[in-house]
Structure formats: structure tokens, C-alpha cells
mmCIF file of N, CA and C in Angstrom:
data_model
loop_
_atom_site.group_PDB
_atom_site.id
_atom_site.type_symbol
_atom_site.label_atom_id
_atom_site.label_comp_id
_atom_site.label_asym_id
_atom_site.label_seq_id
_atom_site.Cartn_x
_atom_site.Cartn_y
_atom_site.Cartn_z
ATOM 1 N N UNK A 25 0.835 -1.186 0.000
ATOM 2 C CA UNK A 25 0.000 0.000 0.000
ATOM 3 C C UNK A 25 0.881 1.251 0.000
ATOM 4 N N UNK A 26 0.737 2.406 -0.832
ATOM 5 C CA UNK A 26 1.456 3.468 -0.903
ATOM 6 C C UNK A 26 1.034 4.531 0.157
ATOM 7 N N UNK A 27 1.957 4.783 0.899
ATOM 8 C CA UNK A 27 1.778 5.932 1.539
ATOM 9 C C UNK A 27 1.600 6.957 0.959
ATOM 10 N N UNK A 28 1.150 7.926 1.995
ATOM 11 C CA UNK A 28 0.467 9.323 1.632
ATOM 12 C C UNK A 28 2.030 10.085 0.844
ATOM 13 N N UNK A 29 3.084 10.013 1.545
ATOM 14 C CA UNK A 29 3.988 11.134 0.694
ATOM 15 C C UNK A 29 4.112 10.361 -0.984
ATOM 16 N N UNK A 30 4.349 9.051 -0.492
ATOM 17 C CA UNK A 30 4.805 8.531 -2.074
ATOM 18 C C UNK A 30 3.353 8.914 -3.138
ATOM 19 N N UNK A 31 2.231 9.055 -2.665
ATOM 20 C CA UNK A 31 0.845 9.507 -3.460
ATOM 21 C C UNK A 31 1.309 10.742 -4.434
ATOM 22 N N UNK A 32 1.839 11.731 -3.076
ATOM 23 C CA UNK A 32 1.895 12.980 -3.569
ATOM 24 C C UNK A 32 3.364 13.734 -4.112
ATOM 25 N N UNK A 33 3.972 12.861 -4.534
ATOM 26 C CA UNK A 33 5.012 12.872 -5.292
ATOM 27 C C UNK A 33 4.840 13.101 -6.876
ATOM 28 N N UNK A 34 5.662 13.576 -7.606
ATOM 29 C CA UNK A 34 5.451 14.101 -8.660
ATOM 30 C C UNK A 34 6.219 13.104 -9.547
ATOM 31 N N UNK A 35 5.537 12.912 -10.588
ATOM 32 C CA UNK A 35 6.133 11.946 -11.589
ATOM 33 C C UNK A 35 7.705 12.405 -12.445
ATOM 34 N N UNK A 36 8.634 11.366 -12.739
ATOM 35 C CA UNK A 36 9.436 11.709 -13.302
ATOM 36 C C UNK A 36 9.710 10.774 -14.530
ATOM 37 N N UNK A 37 9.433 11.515 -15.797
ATOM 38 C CA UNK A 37 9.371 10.714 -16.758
ATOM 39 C C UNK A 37 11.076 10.362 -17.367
ATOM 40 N N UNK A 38 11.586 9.396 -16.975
ATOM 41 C CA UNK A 38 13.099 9.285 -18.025
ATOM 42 C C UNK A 38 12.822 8.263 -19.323
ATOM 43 N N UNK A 39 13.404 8.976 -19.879
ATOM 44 C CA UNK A 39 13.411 8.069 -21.463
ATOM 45 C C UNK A 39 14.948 7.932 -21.297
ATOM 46 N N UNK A 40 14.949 6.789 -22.043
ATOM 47 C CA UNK A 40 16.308 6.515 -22.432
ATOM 48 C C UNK A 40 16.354 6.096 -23.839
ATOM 49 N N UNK A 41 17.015 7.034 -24.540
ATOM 50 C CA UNK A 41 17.108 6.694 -26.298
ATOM 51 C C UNK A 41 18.438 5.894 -26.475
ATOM 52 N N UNK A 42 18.640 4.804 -26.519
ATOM 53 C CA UNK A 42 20.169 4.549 -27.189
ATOM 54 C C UNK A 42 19.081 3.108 -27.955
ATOM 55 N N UNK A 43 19.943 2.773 -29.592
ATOM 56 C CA UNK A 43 19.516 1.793 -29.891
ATOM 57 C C UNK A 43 20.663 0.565 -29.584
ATOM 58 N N UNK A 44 21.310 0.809 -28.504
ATOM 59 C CA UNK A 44 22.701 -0.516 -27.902
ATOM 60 C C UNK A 44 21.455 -0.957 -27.058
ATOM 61 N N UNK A 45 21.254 -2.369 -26.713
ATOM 62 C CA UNK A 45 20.218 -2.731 -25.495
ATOM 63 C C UNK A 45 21.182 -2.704 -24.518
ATOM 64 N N UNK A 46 22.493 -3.403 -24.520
ATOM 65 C CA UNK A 46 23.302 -3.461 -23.248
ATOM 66 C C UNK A 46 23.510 -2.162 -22.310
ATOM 67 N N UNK A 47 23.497 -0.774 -23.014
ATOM 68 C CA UNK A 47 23.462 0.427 -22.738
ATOM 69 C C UNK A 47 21.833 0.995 -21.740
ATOM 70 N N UNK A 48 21.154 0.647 -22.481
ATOM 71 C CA UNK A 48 19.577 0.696 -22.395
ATOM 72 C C UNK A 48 19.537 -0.484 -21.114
ATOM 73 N N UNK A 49 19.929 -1.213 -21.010
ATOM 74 C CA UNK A 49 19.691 -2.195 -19.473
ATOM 75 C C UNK A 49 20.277 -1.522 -18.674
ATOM 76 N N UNK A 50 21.751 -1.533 -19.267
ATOM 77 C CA UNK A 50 22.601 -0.993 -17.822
ATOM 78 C C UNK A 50 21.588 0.338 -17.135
ATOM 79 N N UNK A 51 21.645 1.267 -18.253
ATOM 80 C CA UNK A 51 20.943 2.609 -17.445
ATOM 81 C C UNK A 51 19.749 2.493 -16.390
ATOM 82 N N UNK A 52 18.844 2.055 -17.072
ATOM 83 C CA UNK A 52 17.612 1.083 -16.348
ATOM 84 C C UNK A 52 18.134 0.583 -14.812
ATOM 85 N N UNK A 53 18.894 -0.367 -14.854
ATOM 86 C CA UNK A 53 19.276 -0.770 -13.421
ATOM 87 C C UNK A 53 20.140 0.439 -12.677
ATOM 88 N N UNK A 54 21.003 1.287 -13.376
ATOM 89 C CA UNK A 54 21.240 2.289 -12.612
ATOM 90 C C UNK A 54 20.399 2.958 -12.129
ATOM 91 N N UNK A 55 19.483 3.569 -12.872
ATOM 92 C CA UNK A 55 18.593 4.786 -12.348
ATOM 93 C C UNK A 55 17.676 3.780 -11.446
ATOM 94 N N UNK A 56 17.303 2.945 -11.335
ATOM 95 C CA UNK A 56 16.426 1.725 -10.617
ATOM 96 C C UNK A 56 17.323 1.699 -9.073
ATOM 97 N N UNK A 57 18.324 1.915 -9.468
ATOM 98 C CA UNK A 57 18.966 1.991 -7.961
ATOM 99 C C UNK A 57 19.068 3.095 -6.839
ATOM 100 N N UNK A 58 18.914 4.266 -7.702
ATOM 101 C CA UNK A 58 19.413 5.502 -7.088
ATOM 102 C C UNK A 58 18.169 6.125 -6.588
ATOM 103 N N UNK A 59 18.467 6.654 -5.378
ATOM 104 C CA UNK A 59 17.615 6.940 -4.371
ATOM 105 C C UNK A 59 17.133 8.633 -4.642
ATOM 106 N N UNK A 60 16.192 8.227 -5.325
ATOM 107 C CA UNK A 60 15.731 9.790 -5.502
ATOM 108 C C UNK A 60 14.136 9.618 -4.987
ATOM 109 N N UNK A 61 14.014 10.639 -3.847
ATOM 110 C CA UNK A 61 12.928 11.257 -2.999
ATOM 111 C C UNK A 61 11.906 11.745 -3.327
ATOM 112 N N UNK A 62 12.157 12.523 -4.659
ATOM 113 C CA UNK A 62 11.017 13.610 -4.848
ATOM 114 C C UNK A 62 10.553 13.346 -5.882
ATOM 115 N N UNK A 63 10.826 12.494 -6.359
ATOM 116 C CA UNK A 63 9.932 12.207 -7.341
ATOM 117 C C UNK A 63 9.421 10.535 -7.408
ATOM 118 N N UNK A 64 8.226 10.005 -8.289
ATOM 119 C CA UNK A 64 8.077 8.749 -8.435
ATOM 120 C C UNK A 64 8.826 8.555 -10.230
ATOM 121 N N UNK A 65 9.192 7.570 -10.155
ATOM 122 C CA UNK A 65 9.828 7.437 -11.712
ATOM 123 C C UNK A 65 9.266 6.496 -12.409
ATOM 124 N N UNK A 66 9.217 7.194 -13.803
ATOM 125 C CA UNK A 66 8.487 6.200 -14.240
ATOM 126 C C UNK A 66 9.765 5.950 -16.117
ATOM 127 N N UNK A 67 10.610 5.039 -15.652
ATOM 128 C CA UNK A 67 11.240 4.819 -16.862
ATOM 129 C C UNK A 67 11.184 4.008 -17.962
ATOM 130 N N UNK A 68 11.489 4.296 -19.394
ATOM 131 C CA UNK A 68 11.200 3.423 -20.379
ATOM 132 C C UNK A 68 12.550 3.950 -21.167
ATOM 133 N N UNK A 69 12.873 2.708 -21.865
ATOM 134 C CA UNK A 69 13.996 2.881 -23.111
ATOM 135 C C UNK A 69 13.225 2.634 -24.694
ATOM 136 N N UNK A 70 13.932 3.243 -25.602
ATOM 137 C CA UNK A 70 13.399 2.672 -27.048
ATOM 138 C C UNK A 70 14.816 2.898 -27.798
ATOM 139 N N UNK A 71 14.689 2.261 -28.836
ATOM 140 C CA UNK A 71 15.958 2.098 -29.748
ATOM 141 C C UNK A 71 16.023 3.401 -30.482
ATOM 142 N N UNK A 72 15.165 4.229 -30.807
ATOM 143 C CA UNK A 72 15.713 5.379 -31.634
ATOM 144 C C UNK A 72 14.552 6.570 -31.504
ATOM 145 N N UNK A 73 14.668 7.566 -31.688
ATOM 146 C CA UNK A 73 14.062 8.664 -31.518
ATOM 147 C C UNK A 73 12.584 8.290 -32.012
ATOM 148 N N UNK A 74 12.766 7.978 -33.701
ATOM 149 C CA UNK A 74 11.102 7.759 -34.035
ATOM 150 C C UNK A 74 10.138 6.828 -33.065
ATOM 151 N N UNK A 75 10.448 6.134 -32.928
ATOM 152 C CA UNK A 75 9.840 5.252 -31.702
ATOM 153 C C UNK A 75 9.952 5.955 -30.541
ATOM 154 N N UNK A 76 10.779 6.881 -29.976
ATOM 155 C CA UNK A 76 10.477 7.572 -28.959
ATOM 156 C C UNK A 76 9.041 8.654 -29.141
ATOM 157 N N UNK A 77 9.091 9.302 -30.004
ATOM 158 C CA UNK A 77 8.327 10.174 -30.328
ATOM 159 C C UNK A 77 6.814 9.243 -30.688
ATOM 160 N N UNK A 78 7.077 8.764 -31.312
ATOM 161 C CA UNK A 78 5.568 7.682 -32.248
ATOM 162 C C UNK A 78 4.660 7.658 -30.492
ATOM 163 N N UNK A 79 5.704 7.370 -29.087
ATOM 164 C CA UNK A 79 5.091 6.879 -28.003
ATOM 165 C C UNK A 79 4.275 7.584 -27.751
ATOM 166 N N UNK A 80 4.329 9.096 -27.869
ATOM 167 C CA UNK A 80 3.995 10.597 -27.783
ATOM 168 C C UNK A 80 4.382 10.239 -25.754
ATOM 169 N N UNK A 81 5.053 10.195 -25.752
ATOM 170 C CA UNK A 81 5.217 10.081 -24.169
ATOM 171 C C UNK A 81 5.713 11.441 -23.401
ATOM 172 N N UNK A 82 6.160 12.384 -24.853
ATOM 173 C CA UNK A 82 6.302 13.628 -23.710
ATOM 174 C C UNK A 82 4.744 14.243 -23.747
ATOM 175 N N UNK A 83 3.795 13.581 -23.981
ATOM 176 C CA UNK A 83 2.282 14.162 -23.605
ATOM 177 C C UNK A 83 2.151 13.985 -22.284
ATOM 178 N N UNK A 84 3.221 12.897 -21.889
ATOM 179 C CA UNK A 84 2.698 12.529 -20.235
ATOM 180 C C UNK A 84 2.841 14.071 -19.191
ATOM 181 N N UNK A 85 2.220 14.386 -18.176
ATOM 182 C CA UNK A 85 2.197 15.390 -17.484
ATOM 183 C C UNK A 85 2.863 14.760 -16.415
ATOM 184 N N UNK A 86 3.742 15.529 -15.929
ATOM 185 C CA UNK A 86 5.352 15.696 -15.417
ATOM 186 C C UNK A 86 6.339 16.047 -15.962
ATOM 187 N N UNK A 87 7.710 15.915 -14.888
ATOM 188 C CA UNK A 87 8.750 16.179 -14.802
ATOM 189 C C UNK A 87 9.108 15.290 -16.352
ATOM 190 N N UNK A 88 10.528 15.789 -17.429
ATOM 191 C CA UNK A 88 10.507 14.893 -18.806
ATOM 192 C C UNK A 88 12.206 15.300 -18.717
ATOM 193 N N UNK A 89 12.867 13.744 -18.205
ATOM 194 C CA UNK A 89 14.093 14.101 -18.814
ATOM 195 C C UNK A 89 14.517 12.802 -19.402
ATOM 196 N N UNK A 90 15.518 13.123 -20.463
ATOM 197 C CA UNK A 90 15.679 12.194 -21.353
ATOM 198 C C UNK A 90 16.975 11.969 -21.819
ATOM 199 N N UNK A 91 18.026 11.063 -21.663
ATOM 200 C CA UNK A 91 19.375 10.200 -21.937
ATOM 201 C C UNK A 91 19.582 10.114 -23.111
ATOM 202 N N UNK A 92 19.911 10.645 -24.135
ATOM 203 C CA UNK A 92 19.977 10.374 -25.536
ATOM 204 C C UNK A 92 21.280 9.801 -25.891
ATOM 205 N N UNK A 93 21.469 8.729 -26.524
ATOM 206 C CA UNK A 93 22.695 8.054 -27.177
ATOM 207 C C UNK A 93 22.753 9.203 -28.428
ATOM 208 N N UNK A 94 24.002 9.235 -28.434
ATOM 209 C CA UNK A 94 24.573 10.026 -29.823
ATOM 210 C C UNK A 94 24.259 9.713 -31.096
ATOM 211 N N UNK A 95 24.885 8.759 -32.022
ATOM 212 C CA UNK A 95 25.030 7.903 -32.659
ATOM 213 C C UNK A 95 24.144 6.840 -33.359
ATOM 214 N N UNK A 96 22.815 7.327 -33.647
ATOM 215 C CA UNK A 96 21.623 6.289 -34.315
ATOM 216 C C UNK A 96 21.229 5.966 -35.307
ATOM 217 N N UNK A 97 20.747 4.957 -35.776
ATOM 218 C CA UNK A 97 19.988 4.701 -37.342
ATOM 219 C C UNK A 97 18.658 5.905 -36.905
ATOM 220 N N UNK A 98 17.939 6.008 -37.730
ATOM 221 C CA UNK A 98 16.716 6.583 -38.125
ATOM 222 C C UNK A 98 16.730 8.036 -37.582
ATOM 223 N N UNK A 99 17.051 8.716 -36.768
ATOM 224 C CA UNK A 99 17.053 9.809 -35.803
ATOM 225 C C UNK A 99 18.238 10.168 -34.478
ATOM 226 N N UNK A 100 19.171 10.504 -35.071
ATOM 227 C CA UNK A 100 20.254 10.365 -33.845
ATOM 228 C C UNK A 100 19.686 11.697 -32.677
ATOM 229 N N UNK A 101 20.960 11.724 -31.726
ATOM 230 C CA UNK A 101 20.886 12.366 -30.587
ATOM 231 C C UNK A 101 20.536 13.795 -30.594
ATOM 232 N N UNK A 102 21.409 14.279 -31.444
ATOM 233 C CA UNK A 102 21.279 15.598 -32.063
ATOM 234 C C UNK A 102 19.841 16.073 -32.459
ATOM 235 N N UNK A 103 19.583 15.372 -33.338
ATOM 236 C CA UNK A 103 18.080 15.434 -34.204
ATOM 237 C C UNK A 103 16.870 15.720 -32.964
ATOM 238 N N UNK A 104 17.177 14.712 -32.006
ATOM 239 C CA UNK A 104 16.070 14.070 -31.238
ATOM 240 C C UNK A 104 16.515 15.436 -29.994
ATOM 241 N N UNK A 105 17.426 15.825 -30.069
ATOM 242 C CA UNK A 105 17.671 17.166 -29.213
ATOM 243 C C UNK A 105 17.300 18.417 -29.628
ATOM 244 N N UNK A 106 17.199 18.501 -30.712
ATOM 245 C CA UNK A 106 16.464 19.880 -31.332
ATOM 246 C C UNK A 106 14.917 19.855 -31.637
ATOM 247 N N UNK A 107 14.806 18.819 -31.893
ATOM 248 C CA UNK A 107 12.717 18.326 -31.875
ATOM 249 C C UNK A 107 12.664 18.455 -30.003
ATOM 250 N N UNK A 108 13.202 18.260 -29.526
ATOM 251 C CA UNK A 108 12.036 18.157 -28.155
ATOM 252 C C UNK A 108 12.673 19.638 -27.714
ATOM 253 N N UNK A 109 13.518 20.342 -27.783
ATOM 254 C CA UNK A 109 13.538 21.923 -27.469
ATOM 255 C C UNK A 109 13.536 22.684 -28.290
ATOM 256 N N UNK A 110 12.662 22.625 -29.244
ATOM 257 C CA UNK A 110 11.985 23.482 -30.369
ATOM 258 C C UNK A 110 10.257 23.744 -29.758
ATOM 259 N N UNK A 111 10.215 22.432 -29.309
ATOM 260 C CA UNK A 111 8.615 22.729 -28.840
ATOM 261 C C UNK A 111 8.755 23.226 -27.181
ATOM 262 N N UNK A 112 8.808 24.873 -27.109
ATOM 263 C CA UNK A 112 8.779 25.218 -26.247
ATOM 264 C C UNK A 112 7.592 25.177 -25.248
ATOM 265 N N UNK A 113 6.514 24.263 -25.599
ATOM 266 C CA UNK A 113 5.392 24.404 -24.412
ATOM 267 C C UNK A 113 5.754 23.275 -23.118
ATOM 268 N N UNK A 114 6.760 22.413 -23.411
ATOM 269 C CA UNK A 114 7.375 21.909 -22.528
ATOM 270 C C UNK A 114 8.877 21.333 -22.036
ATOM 271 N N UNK A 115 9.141 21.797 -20.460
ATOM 272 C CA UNK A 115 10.827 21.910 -20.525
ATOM 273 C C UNK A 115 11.166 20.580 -20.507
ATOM 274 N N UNK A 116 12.302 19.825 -20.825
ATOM 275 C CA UNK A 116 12.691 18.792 -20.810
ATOM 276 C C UNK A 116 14.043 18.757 -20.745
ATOM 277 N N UNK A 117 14.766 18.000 -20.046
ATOM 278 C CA UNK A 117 16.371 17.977 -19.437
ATOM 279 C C UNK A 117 16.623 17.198 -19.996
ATOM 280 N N UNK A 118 17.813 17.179 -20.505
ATOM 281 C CA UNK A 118 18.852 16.426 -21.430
ATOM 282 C C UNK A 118 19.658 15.786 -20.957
ATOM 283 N N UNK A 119 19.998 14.851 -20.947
ATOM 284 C CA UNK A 119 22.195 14.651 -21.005
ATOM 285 C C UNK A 119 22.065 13.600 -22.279
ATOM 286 N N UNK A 120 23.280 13.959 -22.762
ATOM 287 C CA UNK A 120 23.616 13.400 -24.301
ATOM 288 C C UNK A 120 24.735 12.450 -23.562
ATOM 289 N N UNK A 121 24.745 11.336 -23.981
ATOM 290 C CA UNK A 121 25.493 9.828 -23.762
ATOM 291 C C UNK A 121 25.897 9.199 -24.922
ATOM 292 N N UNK A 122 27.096 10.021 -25.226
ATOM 293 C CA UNK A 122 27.299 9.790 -26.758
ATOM 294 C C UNK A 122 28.931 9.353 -27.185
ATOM 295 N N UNK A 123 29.039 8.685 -28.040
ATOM 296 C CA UNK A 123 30.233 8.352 -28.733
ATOM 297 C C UNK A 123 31.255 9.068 -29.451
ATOM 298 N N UNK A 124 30.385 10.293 -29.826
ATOM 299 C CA UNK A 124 31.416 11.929 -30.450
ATOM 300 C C UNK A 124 31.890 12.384 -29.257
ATOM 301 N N UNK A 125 33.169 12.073 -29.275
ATOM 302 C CA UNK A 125 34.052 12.926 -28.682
ATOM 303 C C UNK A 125 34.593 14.535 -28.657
ATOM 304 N N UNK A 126 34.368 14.810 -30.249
ATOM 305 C CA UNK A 126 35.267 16.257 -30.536
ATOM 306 C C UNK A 126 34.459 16.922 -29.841
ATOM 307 N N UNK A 127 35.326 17.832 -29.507
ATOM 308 C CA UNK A 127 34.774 19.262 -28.940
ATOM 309 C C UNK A 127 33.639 20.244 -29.812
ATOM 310 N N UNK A 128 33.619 20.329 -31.305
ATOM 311 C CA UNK A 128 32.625 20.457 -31.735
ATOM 312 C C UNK A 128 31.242 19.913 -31.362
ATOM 313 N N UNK A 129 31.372 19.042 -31.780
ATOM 314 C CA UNK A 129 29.787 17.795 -31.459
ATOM 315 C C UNK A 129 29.594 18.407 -29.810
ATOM 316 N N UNK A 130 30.456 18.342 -28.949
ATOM 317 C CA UNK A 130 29.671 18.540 -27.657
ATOM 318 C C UNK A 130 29.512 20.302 -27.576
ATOM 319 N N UNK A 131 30.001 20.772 -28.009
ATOM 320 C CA UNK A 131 29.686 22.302 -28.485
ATOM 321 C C UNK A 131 28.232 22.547 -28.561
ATOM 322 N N UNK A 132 27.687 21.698 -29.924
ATOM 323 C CA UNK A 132 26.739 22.019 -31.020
ATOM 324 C C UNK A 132 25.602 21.648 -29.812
ATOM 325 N N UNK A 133 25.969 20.147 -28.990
ATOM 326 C CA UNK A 133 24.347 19.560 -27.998
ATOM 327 C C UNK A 133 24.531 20.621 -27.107
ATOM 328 N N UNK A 134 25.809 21.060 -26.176
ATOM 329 C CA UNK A 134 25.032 22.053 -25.473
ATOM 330 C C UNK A 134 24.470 23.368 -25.284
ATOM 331 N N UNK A 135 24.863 23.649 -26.866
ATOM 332 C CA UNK A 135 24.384 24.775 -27.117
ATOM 333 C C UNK A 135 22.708 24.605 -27.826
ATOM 334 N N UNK A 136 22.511 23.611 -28.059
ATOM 335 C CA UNK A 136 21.272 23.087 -28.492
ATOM 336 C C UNK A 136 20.165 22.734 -27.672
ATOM 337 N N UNK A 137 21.087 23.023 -26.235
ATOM 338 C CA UNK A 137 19.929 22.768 -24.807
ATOM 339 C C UNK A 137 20.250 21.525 -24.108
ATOM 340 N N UNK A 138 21.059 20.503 -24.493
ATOM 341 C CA UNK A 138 21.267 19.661 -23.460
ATOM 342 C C UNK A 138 22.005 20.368 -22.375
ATOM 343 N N UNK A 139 21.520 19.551 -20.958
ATOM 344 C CA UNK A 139 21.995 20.288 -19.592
ATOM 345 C C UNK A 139 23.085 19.626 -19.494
ATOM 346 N N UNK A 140 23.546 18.351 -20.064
ATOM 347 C CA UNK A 140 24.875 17.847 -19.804
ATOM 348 C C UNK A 140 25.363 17.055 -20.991
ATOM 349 N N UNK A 141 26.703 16.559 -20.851
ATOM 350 C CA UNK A 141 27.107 15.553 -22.334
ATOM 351 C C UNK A 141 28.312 14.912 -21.752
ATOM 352 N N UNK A 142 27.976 13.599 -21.821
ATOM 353 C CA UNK A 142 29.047 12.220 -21.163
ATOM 354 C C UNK A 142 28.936 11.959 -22.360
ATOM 355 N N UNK A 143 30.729 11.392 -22.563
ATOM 356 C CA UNK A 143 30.995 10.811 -23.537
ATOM 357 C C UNK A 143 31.114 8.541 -23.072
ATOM 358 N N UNK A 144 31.108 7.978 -23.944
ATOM 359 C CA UNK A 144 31.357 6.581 -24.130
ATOM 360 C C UNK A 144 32.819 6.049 -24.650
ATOM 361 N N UNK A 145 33.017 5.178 -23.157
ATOM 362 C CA UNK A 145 32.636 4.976 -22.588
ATOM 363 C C UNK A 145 32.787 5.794 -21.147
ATOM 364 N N UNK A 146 31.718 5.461 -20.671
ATOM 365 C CA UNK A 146 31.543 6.310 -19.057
ATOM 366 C C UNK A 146 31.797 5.446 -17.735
ATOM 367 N N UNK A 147 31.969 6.259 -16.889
ATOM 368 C CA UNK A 147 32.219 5.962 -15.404
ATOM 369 C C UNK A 147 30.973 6.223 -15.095
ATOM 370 N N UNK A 148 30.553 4.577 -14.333
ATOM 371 C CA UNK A 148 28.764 4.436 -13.896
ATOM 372 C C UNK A 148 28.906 5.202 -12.739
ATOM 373 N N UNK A 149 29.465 5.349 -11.921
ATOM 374 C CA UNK A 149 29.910 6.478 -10.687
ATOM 375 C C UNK A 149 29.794 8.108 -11.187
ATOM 376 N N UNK A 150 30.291 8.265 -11.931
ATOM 377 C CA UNK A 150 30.121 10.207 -12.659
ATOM 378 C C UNK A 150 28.987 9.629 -13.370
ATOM 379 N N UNK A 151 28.554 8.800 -13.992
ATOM 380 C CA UNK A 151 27.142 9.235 -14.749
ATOM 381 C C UNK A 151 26.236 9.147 -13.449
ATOM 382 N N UNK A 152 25.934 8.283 -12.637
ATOM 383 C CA UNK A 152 24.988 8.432 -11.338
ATOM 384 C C UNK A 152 25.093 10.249 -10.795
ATOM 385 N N UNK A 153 26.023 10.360 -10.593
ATOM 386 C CA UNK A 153 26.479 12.067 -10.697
ATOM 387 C C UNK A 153 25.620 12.622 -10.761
ATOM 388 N N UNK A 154 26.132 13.319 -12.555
ATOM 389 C CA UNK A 154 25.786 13.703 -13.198
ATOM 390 C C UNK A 154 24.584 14.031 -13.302
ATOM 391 N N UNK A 155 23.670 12.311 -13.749
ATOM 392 C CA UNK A 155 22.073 12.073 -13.412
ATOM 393 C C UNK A 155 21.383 13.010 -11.981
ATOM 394 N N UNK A 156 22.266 12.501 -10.897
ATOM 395 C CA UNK A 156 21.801 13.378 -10.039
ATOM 396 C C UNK A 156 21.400 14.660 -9.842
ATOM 397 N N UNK A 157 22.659 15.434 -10.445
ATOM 398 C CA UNK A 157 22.665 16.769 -10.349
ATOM 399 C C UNK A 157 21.644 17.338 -10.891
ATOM 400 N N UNK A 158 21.230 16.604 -12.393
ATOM 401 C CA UNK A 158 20.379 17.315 -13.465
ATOM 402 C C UNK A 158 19.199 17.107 -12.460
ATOM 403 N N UNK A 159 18.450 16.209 -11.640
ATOM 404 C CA UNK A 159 17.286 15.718 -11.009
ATOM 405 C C UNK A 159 16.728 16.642 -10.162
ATOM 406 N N UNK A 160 18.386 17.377 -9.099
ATOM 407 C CA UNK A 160 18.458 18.028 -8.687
ATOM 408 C C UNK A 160 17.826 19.621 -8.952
ATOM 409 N N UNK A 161 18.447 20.093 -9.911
ATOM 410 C CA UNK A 161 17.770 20.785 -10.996
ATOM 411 C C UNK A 161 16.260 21.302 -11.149
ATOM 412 N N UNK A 162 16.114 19.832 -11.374
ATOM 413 C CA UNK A 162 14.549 20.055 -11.254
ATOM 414 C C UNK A 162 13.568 20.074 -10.695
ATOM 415 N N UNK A 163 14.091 19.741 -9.361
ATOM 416 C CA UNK A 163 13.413 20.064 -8.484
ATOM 417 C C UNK A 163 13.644 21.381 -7.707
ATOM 418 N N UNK A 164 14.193 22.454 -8.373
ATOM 419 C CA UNK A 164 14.415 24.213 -7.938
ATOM 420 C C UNK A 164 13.467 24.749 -8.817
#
């Protein structure tokens, strides 16, 4: 039975875009581990942006942050970073989890609105971080 605070907790939607599944599990059991308070979470992965979008899952009402792999068939990271902060009627937090290294490429996402950009491969310790901080974030 859910208690009264966990009732009144606010949803936190994470997507996770990478089309690697091993990537897409690992994250899953990370964020599944980490002890975050203020919100209830509600996470899902998909292999590539169009299928992210087709879900229409940023219709869901809440908190919307979203893990994007760099590097995709049909819709990469980039792409899928300028469609969801173009539609300014809702904010959505970023971190890009990507395989481009150059300093360009991470230039272009955070100037494009991602709040953060880990490169591959990562330290599951700084990405828990990281994750945190942005969570953090959103709840100010």
C-alpha cells in the first residue's frame, strides 16, 4: 500500500534513447537503484528517436528528462535534441550519452539545450552524478 507522501510525489518521466540494449539495461538498473525522494519514476527505453516520439510520451504530465545516445539509425541524438527543445510548451532535461568525442559535437548539444554531455565509454559512478545533479535541478 502506498503511503500518503509517495501519493503525492510528482512523476518523473526518463526516457532513455540509445539503440545498444546493453546500454539501455545498464541505465535502467542504474537509475532503478538511485535513491531519488522527490519524485516517483516512471522509466522506459526505445531504440531510436522515431519510436520515442511515435510513443507521444512527452504528452505525459510531469517532470521529462531524457538520456539520448549520440550515434543512431533513423534519428540520432542531435536530431532528437532539437525536436524536443523546439517545442517550447514543454521543458525537458537532457544529457547526451554519446560516442562523439570532438569538442565540436559537444559544443553544437550544449548549445542546443542539453543540460549535460558524457561521452562513451563512461564511469557508472560520474554518470549516477551527473544524473543526479540534473534531477536536482529540477526540483528548484
Amino acid at each position: 500500500m502506498e503511503t500518503t507522501s509517495e501519493q503525492n510525489k510528482k512523476k518523473l518521466f526518463i526516457s532513455i534513447i540509445d539503440n545498444d540494449a546493453i546500454i539501455q539495461t545498464m541505465l535502467v538498473r542504474i537509475l532503478n537503484m538511485m535513491n531519488i525522494d522527490q519524485f516517483e519514476l516512471d522509466i522506459k527505453a526505445y531504440e531510436d528517436g522515431l519510436q520515442f516520439f511515435e510513443s507521444q510520451r512527452l504528452d505525459n504530465t510531469g517532470e521529462h528528462f531524457l538520456i539520448l545516445g549520440g550515434i543512431m539509425p533513423v534519428m540520432d541524438g542531435i536530431e532528437i535534441l532539437q525536436k524536443v527543445k523546439s517545442d517550447l510548451r514543454k521543458q525537458v532535461y537532457v544529457l547526451m550519452l554519446s560516442g562523439r568525442k570532438s569538442p565540436a559535437e559537444i559544443d553544437k548539444a550544449l548549445k542546443l539545450g542539453a543540460d549535460d554531455y558524457v561521452t562513451k565509454p563512461f564511469s557508472i559512478k560520474e554518470l549516477q552524478i551527473r544524473v543526479q545533479q540534473i534531477i536536482q535541478r529540477i526540483t528548484q
